[in-house]
Coordinates of C-alpha atoms in Angstrom, one line a residue:
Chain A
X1 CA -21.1 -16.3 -7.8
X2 CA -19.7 -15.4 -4.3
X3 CA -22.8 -17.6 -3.1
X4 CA -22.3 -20.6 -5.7
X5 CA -18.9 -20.8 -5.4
X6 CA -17.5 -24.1 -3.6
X7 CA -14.1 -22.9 -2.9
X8 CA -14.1 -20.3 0.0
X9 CA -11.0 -18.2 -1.4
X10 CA -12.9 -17.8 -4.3
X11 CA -16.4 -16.7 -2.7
X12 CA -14.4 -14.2 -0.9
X13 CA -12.8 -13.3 -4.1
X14 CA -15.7 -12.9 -5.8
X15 CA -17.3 -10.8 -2.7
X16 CA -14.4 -8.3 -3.2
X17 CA -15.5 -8.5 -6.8
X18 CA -18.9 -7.3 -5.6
X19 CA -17.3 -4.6 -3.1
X20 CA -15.8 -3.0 -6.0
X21 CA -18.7 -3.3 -8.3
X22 CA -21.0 -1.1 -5.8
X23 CA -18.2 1.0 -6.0
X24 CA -18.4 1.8 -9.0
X25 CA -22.0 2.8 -8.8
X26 CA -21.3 4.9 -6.3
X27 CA -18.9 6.8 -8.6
X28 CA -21.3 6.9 -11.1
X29 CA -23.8 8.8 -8.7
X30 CA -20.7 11.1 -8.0
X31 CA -20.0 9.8 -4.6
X32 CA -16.3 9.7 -5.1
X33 CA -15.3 9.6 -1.4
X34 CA -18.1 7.1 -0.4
X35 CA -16.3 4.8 -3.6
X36 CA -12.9 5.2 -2.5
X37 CA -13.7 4.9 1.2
X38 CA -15.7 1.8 0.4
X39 CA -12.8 0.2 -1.2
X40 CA -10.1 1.7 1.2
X41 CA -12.1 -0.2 4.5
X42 CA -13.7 -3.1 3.0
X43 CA -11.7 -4.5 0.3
X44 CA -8.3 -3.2 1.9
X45 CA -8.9 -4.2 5.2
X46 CA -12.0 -6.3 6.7
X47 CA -11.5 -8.7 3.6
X48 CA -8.0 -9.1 3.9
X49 CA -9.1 -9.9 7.5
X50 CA -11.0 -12.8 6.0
X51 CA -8.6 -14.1 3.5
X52 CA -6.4 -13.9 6.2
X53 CA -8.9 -16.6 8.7
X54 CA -9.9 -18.2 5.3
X55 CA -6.3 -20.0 5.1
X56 CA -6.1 -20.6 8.4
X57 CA -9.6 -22.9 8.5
X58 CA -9.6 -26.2 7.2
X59 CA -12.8 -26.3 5.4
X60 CA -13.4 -30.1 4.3
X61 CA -15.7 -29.9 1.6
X62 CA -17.3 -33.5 2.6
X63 CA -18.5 -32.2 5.8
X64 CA -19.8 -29.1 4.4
X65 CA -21.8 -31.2 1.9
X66 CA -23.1 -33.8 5.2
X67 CA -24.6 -30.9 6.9
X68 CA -26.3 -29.7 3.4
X69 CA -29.5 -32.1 3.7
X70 CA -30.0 -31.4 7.4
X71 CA -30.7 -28.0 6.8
X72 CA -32.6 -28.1 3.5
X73 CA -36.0 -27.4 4.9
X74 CA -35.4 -25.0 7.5
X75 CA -33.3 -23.2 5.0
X76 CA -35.7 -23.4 2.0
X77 CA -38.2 -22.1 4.7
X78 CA -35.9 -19.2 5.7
X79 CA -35.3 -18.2 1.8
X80 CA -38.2 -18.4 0.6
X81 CA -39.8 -15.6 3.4
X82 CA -36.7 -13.3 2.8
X83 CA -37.5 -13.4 -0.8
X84 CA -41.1 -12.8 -0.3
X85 CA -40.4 -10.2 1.6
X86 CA -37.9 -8.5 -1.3
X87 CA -40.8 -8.7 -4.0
X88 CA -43.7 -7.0 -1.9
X89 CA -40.8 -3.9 -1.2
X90 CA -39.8 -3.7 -4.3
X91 CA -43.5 -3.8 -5.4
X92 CA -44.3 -1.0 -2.7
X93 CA -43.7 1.5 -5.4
X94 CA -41.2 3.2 -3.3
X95 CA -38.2 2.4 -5.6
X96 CA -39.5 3.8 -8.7
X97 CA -37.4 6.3 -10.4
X98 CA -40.3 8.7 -10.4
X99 CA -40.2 8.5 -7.1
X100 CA -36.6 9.2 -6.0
X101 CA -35.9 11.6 -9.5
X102 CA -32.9 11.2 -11.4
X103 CA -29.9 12.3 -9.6
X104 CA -29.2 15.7 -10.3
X105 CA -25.3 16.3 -12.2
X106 CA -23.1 18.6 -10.7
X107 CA -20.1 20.5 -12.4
X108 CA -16.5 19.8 -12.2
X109 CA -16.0 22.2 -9.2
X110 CA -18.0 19.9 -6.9
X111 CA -16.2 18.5 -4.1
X112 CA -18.6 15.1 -2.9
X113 CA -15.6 15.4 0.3
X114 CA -16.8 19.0 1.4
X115 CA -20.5 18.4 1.3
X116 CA -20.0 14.8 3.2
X117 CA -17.6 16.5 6.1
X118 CA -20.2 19.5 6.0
X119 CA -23.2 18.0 6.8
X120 CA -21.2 15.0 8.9
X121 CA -19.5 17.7 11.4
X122 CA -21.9 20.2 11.7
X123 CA -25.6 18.6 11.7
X124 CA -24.9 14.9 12.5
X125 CA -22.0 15.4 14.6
X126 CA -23.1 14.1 17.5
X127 CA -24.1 10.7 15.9
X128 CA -21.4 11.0 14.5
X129 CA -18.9 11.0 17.8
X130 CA -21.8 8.5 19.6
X131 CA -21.2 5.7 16.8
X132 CA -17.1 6.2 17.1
X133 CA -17.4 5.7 20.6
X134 CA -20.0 2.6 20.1
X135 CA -16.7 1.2 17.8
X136 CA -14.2 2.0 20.4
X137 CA -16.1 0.3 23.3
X138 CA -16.7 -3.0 21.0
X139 CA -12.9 -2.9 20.5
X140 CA -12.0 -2.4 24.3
X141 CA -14.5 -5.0 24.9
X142 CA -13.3 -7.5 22.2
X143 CA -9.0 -6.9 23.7
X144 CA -10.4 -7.4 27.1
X145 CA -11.7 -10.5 26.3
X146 CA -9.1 -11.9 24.8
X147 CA -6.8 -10.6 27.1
X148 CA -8.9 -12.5 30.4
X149 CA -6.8 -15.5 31.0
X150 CA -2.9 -14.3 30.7
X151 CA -1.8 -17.7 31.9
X152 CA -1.9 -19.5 28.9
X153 CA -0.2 -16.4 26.4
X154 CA 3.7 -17.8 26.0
X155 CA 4.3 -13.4 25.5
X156 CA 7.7 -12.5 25.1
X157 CA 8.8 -9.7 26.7
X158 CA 10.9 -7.7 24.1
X159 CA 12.4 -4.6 25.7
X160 CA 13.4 -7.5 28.4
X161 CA 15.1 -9.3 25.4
X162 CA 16.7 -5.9 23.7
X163 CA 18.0 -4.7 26.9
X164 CA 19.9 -8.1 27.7
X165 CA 23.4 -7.4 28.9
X166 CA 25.9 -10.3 28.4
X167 CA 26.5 -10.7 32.0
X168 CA 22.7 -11.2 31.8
X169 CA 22.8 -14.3 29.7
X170 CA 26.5 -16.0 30.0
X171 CA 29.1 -16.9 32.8
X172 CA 32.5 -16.7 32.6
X173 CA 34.4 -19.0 34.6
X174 CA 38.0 -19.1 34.3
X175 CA 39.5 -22.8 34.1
X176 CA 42.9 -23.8 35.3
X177 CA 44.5 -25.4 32.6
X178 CA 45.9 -28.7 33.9
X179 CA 49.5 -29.7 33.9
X180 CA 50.5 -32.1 31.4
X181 CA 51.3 -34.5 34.0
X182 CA 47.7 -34.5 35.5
X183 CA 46.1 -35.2 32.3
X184 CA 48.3 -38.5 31.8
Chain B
X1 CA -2.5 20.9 -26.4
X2 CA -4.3 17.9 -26.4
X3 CA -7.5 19.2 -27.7
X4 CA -5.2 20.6 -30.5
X5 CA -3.6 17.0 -31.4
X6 CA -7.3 15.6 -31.5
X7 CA -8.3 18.0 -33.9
X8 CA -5.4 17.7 -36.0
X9 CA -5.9 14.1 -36.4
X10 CA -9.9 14.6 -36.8
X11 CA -8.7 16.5 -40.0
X12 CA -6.9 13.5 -40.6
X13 CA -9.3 11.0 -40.2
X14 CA -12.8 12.4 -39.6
X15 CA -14.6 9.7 -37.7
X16 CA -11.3 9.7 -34.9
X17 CA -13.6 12.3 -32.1
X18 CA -15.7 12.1 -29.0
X19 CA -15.3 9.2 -26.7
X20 CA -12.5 7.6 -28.9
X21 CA -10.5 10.5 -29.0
X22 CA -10.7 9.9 -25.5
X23 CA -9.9 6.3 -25.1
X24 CA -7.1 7.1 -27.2
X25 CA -5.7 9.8 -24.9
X26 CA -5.7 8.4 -22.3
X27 CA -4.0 5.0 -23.9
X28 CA -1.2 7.4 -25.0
X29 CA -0.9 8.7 -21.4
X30 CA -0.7 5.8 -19.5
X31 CA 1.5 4.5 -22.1
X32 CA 3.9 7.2 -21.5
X33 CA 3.8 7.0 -17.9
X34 CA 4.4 3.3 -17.9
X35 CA 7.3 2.8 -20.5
X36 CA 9.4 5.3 -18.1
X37 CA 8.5 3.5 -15.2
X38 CA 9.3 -0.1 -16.4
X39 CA 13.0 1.5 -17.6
X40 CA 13.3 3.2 -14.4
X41 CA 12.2 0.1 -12.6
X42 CA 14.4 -2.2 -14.9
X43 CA 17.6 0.6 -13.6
X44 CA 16.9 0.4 -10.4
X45 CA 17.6 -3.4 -10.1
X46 CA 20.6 -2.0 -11.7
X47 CA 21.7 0.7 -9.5
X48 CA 20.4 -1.2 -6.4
X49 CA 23.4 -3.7 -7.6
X50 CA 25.8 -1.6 -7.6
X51 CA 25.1 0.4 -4.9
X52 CA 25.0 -2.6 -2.2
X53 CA 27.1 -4.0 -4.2
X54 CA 29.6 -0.8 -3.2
X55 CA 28.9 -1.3 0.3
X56 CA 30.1 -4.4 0.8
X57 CA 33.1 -3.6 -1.4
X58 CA 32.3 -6.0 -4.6
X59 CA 31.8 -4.8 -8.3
X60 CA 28.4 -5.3 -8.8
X61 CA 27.2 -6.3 -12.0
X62 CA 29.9 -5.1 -14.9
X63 CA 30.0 -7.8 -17.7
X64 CA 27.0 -7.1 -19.5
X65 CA 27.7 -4.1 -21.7
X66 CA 29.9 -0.9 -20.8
X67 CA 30.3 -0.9 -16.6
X68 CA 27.7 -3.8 -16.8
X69 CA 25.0 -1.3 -17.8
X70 CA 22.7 -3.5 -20.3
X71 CA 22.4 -6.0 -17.5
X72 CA 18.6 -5.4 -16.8
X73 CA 17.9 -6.4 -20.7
X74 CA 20.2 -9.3 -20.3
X75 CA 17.9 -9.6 -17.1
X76 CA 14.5 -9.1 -18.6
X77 CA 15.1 -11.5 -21.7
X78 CA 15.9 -13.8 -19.4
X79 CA 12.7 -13.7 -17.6
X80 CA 10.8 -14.0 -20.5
X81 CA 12.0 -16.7 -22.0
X82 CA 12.2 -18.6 -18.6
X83 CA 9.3 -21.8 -18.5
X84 CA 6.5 -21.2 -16.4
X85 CA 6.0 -23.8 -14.0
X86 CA 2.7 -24.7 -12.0
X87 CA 2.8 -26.8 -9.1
X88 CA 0.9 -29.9 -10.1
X89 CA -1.7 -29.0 -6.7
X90 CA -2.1 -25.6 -7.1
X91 CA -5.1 -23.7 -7.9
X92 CA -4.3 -23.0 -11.5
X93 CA -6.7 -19.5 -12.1
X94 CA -6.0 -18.4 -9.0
X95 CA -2.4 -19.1 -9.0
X96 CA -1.9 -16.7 -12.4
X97 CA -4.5 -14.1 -11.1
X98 CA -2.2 -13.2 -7.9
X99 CA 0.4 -11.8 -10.2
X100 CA -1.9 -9.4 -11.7
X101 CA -3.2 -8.6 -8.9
X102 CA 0.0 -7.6 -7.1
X103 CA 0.9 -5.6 -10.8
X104 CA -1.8 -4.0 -12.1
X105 CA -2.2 -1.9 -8.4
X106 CA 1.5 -1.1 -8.4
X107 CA 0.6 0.9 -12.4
X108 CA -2.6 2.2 -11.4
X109 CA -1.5 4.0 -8.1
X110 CA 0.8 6.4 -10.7
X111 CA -2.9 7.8 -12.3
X112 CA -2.8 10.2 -9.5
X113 CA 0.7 11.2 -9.0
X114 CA 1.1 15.2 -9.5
X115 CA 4.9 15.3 -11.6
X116 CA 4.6 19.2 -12.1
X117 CA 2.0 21.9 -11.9
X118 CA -0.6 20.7 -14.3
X119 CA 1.3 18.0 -15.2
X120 CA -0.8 14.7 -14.1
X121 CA -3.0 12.1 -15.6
X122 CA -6.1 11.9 -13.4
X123 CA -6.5 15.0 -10.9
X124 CA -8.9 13.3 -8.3
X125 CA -10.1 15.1 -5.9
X126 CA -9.4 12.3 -3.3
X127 CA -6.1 11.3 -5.0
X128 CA -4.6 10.7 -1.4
X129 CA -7.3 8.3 -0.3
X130 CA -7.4 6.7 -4.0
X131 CA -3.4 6.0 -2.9
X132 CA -4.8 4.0 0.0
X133 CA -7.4 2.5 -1.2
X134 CA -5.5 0.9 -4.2
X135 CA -2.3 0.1 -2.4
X136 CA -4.7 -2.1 -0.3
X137 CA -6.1 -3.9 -2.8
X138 CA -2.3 -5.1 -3.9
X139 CA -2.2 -7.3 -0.8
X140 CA -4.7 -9.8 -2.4
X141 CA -1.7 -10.3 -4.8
X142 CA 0.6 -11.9 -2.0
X143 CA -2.1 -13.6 -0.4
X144 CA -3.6 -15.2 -2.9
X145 CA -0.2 -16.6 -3.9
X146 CA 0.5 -18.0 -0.8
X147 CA -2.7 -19.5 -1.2
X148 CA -3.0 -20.6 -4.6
X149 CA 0.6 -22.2 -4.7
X150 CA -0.6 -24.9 -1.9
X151 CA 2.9 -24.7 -0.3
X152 CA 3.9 -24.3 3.4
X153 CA 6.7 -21.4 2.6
X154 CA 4.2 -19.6 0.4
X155 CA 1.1 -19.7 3.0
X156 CA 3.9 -18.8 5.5
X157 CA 4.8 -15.9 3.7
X158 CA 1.4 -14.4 2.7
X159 CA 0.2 -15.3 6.0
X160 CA 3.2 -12.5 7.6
X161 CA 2.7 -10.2 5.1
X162 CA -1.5 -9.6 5.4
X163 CA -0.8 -9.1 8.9
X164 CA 1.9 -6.6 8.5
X165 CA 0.5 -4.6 5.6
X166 CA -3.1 -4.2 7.6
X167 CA -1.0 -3.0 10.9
X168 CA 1.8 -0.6 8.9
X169 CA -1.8 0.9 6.5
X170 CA -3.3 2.1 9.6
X171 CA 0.0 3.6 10.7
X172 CA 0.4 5.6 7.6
X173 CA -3.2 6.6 7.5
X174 CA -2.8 8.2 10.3
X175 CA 0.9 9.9 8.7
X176 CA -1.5 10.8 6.1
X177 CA -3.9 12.5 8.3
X178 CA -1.4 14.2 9.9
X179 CA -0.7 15.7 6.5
X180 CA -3.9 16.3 5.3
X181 CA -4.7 18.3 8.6
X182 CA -2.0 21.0 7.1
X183 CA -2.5 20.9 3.8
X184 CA -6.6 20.8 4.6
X185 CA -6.7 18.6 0.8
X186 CA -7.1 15.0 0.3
X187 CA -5.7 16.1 -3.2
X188 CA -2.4 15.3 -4.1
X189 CA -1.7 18.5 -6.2
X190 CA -2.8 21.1 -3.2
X191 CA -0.9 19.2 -0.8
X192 CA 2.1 20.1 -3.0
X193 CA 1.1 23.0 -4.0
X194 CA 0.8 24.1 -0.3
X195 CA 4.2 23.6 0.3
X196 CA 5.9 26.0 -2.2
X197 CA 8.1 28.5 -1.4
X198 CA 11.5 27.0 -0.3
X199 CA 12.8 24.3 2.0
X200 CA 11.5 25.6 5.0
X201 CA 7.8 25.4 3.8
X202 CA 7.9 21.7 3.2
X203 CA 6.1 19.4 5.3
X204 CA 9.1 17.7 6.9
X205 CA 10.2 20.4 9.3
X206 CA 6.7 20.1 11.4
X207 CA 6.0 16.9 10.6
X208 CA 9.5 15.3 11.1
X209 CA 8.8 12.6 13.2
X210 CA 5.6 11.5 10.8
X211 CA 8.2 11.6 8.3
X212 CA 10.4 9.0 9.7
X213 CA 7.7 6.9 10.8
X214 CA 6.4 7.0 7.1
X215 CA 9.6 6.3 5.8
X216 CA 9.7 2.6 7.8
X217 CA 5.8 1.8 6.9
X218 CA 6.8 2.1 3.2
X219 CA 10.1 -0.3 3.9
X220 CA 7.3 -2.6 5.3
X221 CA 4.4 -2.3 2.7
X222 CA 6.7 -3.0 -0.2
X223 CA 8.8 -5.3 1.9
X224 CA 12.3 -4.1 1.7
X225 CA 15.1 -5.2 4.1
X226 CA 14.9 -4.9 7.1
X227 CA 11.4 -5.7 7.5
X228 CA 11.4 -8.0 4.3
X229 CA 10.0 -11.3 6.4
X230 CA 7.7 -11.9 3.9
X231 CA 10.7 -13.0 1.4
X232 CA 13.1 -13.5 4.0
X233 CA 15.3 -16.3 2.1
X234 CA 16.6 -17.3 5.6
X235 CA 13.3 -18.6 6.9
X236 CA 11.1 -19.3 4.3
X237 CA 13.0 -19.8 1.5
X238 CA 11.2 -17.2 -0.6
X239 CA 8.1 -16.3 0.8
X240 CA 5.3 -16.1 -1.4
X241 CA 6.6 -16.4 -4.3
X242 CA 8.9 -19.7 -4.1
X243 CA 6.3 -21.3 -6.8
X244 CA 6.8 -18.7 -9.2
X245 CA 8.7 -18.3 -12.0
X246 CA 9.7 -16.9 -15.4
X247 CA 6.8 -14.0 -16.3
X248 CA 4.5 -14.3 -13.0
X249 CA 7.8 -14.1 -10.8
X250 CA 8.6 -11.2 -13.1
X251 CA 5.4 -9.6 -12.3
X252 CA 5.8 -9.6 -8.5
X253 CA 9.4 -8.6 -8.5
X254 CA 8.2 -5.3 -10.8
X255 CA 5.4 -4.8 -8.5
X256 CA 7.4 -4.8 -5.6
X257 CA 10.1 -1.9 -7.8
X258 CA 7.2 -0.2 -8.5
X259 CA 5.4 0.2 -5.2
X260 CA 8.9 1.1 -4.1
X261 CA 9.2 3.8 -6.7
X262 CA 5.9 5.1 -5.9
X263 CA 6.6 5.0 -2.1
X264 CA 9.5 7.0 -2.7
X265 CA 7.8 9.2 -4.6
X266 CA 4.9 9.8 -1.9
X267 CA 7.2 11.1 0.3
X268 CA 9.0 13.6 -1.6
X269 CA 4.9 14.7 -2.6
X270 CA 3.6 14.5 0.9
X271 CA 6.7 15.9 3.0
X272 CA 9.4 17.6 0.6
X273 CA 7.6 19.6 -1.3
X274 CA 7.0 17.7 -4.7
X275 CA 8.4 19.5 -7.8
X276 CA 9.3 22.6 -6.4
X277 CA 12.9 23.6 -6.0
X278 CA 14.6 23.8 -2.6
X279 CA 15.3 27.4 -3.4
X280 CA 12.3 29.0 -4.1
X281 CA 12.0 32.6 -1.9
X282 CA 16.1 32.2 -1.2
X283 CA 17.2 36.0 -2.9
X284 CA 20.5 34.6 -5.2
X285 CA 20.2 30.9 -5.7
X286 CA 16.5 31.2 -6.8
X287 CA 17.5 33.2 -9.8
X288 CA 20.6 30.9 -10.2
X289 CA 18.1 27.8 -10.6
X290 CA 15.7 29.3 -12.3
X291 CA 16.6 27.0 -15.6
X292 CA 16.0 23.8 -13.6
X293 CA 12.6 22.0 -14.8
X294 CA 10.1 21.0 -11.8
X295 CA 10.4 17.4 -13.2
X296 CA 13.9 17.5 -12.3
X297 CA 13.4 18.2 -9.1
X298 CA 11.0 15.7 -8.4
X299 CA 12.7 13.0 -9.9
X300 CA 16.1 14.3 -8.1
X301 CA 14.3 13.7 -4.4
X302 CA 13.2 10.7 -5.4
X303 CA 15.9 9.2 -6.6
X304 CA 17.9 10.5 -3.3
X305 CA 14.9 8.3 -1.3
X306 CA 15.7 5.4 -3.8
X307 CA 19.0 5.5 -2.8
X308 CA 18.1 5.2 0.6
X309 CA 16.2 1.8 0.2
X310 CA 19.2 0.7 -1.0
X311 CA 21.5 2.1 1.6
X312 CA 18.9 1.1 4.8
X313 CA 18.5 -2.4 2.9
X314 CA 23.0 -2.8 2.8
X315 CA 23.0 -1.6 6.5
X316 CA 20.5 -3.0 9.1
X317 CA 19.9 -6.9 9.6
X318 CA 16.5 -8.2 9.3
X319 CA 14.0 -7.5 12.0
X320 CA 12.2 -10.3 14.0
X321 CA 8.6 -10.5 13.3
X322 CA 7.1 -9.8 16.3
X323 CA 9.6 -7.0 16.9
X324 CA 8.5 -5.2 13.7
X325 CA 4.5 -6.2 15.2
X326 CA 5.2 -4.2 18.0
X327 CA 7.6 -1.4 16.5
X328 CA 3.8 -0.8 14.7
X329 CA 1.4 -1.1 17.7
X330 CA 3.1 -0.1 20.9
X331 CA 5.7 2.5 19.2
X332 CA 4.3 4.1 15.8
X333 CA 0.6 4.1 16.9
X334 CA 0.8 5.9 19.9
X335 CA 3.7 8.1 18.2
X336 CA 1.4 9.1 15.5
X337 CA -2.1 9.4 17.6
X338 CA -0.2 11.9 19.8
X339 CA 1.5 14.1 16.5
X340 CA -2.0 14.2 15.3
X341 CA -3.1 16.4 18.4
X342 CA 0.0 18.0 18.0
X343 CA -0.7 18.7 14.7
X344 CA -4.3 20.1 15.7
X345 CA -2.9 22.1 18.0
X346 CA -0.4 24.0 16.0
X347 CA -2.9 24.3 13.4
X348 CA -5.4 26.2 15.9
X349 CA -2.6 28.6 17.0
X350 CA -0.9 29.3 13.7
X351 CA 2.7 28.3 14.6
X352 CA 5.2 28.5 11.4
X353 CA 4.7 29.4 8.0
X354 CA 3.1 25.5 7.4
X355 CA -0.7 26.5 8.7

């Protein structure tokens, strides 16, 4: 549906649909932090993100539909290898429940939180810290960026504008009222 | 006691056990939390009248009933029986969905809220991040009106709001870490139960300046004066929801009371203490208020934060947008990034009766 759909509001929509749907999987396989977290980054913030660049495009729809025929082939070409490629994984054997064995159930005093933080802060902490700093360095990189030419930024400078004084901003000049004879 | 009232009525009626005893349950409970809330919500319009209405030294409403008190009804009814209208452009499904969307978040954040020991609906044991998580997801509800109604004020509106709610959520995610660092729980009920014993033990006295900070990111996510640009009649008429009226503007505007409710009632959970009493571990006045229920308590902080919406929203003029924009980045972040390491310090030394 998110693919099919014409309007883009609604694809995103209908991706946030799909956000929420895996997770609820998770929180069938009693990964309640990985479900909440999943909805708390993803629906909460990077698609609000989208909805956000969605109404700021103008998406004509006759343009879209121009370009559609151009890229038939090359697209048709692209799918058809990604699909391929789906059925001889899937058909590896590797995703057979035999395989993987049904997930085992825990009891109510399992905490899916503890066991994450364990295993994230103590064996894979140092991936851990190595991908947060990968994140902060995109984001440094992205500010920089935008930040190259300051010229063209109308910024406002707002402590300048909350610490105006009125002597700052108006000029009193004192006006000698004229006689009534001058103003005949 | 439930288990007893199922069996009772499986004497009753013998097929009534097993998964629909428990849809049924569960109905009852949410039932019973959300009939309280829509009265409380309906009072506060109410009280939020007469308290500005105080302030600026009018009557309020008064002609509705004794002292004007069945105005909300007079209020409701009049909602209801309001025409819907729909702008002849605007995208019809989504244009009824955004209500809902704003609303049913609003209920559903209340699943987790602890009102006494024991006394909850759902205790998750990520209650705090569930708070986050679905108090996200209510965004969609502004910004798909602003969409859906195909209006410049409404786009406007949604467009202010998205980028304010993202900003002022990553702000109080990090208040909430702050918290969770002490209470070492992303559970609701240990966070309060954490803080018994007295005043002193609540969370405010080491986390004060978290506190405050919360205090204006839940003026801003439910968009209460000063920081209510999203509405702000001045500008943009009335933000996202211009196009709206009769039961869909009714939805938003009991959305809005009830994200304000719940706000409140975070931080009287998160920073003083939940439902216990003020005097707990104080030699005479413990035993004097013994009698007092925990409910009471709870309901009595809230209602003092309540009263402060109302008193902040009669006595500040509205903020500028960018102003509040950089209030968030250049004043809270760096505010609350600090406290945290503050916060991890005094936990590694032990400093207080809080760690």
């Amino acid at each position: 549906m998110m693919i099919t759909s014409r309007n883009t509001a609604k694809a995103a929509l209908f991706l946030i649909l799909t956000f929420f749907s895996a997770a609820s999987l998770w929180l069938l396989l009693e990964a309640e932090f990985l479900a909440i977290t999943l909805i708390l980054i993803y629906v909460g913030a990077v698609m609000v993100l989208f909805m956000f660049v969605i109404k700021m495009l103008d998406t004509d729809q006759s343009t879209l539909r121009a370009q559609f025929t151009r890229y038939l082939p090359l697209g048709i070409f692209v799918s058809i290898i990604v699909i391929a490629q789906i059925v001889l994984v899937l058909n590896a054997g590797q995703f057979d429940i035999a395989m993987t064995g049904i997930p085992e159930k825990h009891d109510a005093s399992y905490s899916n939180i503890t066991a994450i933080a364990e295993q994230l802060y103590t064996l894979y902490v140092y991936p851990f810290e190595l991908a947060a700093i990968l994140l902060l360095i995109a984001i440094i990189a992205a500010i920089t960026l935008v930040h190259r030419n300051e010229s063209r930024s109308k910024k406002q400078n707002i402590s300048e504008q909350i610490n105006v004084q009125a002597k700052d901003r108006m000029r009193i000049v004192s006006i000698k009222p004229k006689s009534a004879k001058e103003s005949k | 006691m439930w288990q007893s009232l199922v069996d009772t009525i499986h004497n009753l009626i013998p097929w009534f056990d097993g998964g629909l005893a428990d849809v049924v349950i569960i109905l009852i409970k949410g039932l019973a939390l959300i009939f309280p809330l829509i009265i409380a919500m309906a009072y506060m319009t109410y009280a939020e009248r007469k308290v500005i209405g105080f302030m600026q030294l009018r009557i309020g409403p008064n002609r509705v009933g004794p002292l004007g008190l069945l105005q909300p009804f007079a209020d409701v009814f009049k909602m209801m029986f309001k025409e819907i209208i729909f702008p002849s452009k605007s995208n019809i499904y989504l244009f009824l969905l955004a209500p809902i969307l704003a609303f049913v978040p609003a209920v559903a954040v209340w699943a987790v809220v602890p009102f006494g020991e024991g006394f909850y609906i759902a205790n998750l044991d990520v209650s705090l991040l569930y708070v986050m998580a679905i108090g996200s997801v209510g965004v969609y509800g502004i910004v798909l009106a602003g969409w859906a109604s195909n209006s410049k004020y409404p786009l406007l509106g949604a467009l202010r709001s998205t980028a304010l709610l993202i900003s002022y959520e990553l702000v109080i995610g990090f208040v909430l870490v702050t918290v969770v660092m002490i209470a070492s729980s992303v559970n609701l009920n240990t966070v309060v139960e954490k803080q018994a014993g007295g005043i002193f033990n609540w969370y405010w006295i080491p986390l004060f300046p978290m506190m405050i900070v919360f205090w204006i990111g839940a003026l801003v996510e439910t968009n209460r004066a000063p920081f209510d640009v999203v509405e702000g009649e001045s500008e943009i008429v009335g933000g996202t929801h211009v196009e709206y009226s009769g039961m869909p503007f009714a939805l938003f505007f009991m959305a809005e009371y009830f994200n304000m409710i719940f706000m409140a009632m975070l931080a009287v959970l998160l920073f003083f203490g939940g439902w216990h009493s003020p005097f707990e571990g104080i030699p005479l006045l413990e035993g004097w208020f013994e009698f007092v229920p925990d409910l009471f308590w709870l309901l009595f902080k809230m209602s003092f934060f309540l009263f402060l919406y109302f008193w902040i929203r009669a006595s500040f003029p509205r903020f500028r947008y960018d102003q509040i924009m950089r209030l968030c980045w250049k004043i809270f972040l760096p505010l609350t990034i600090v406290w945290i390491f503050v916060v991890a310090l005094m936990t590694q030394l032990h400093i207080g009766p809080w760690f």
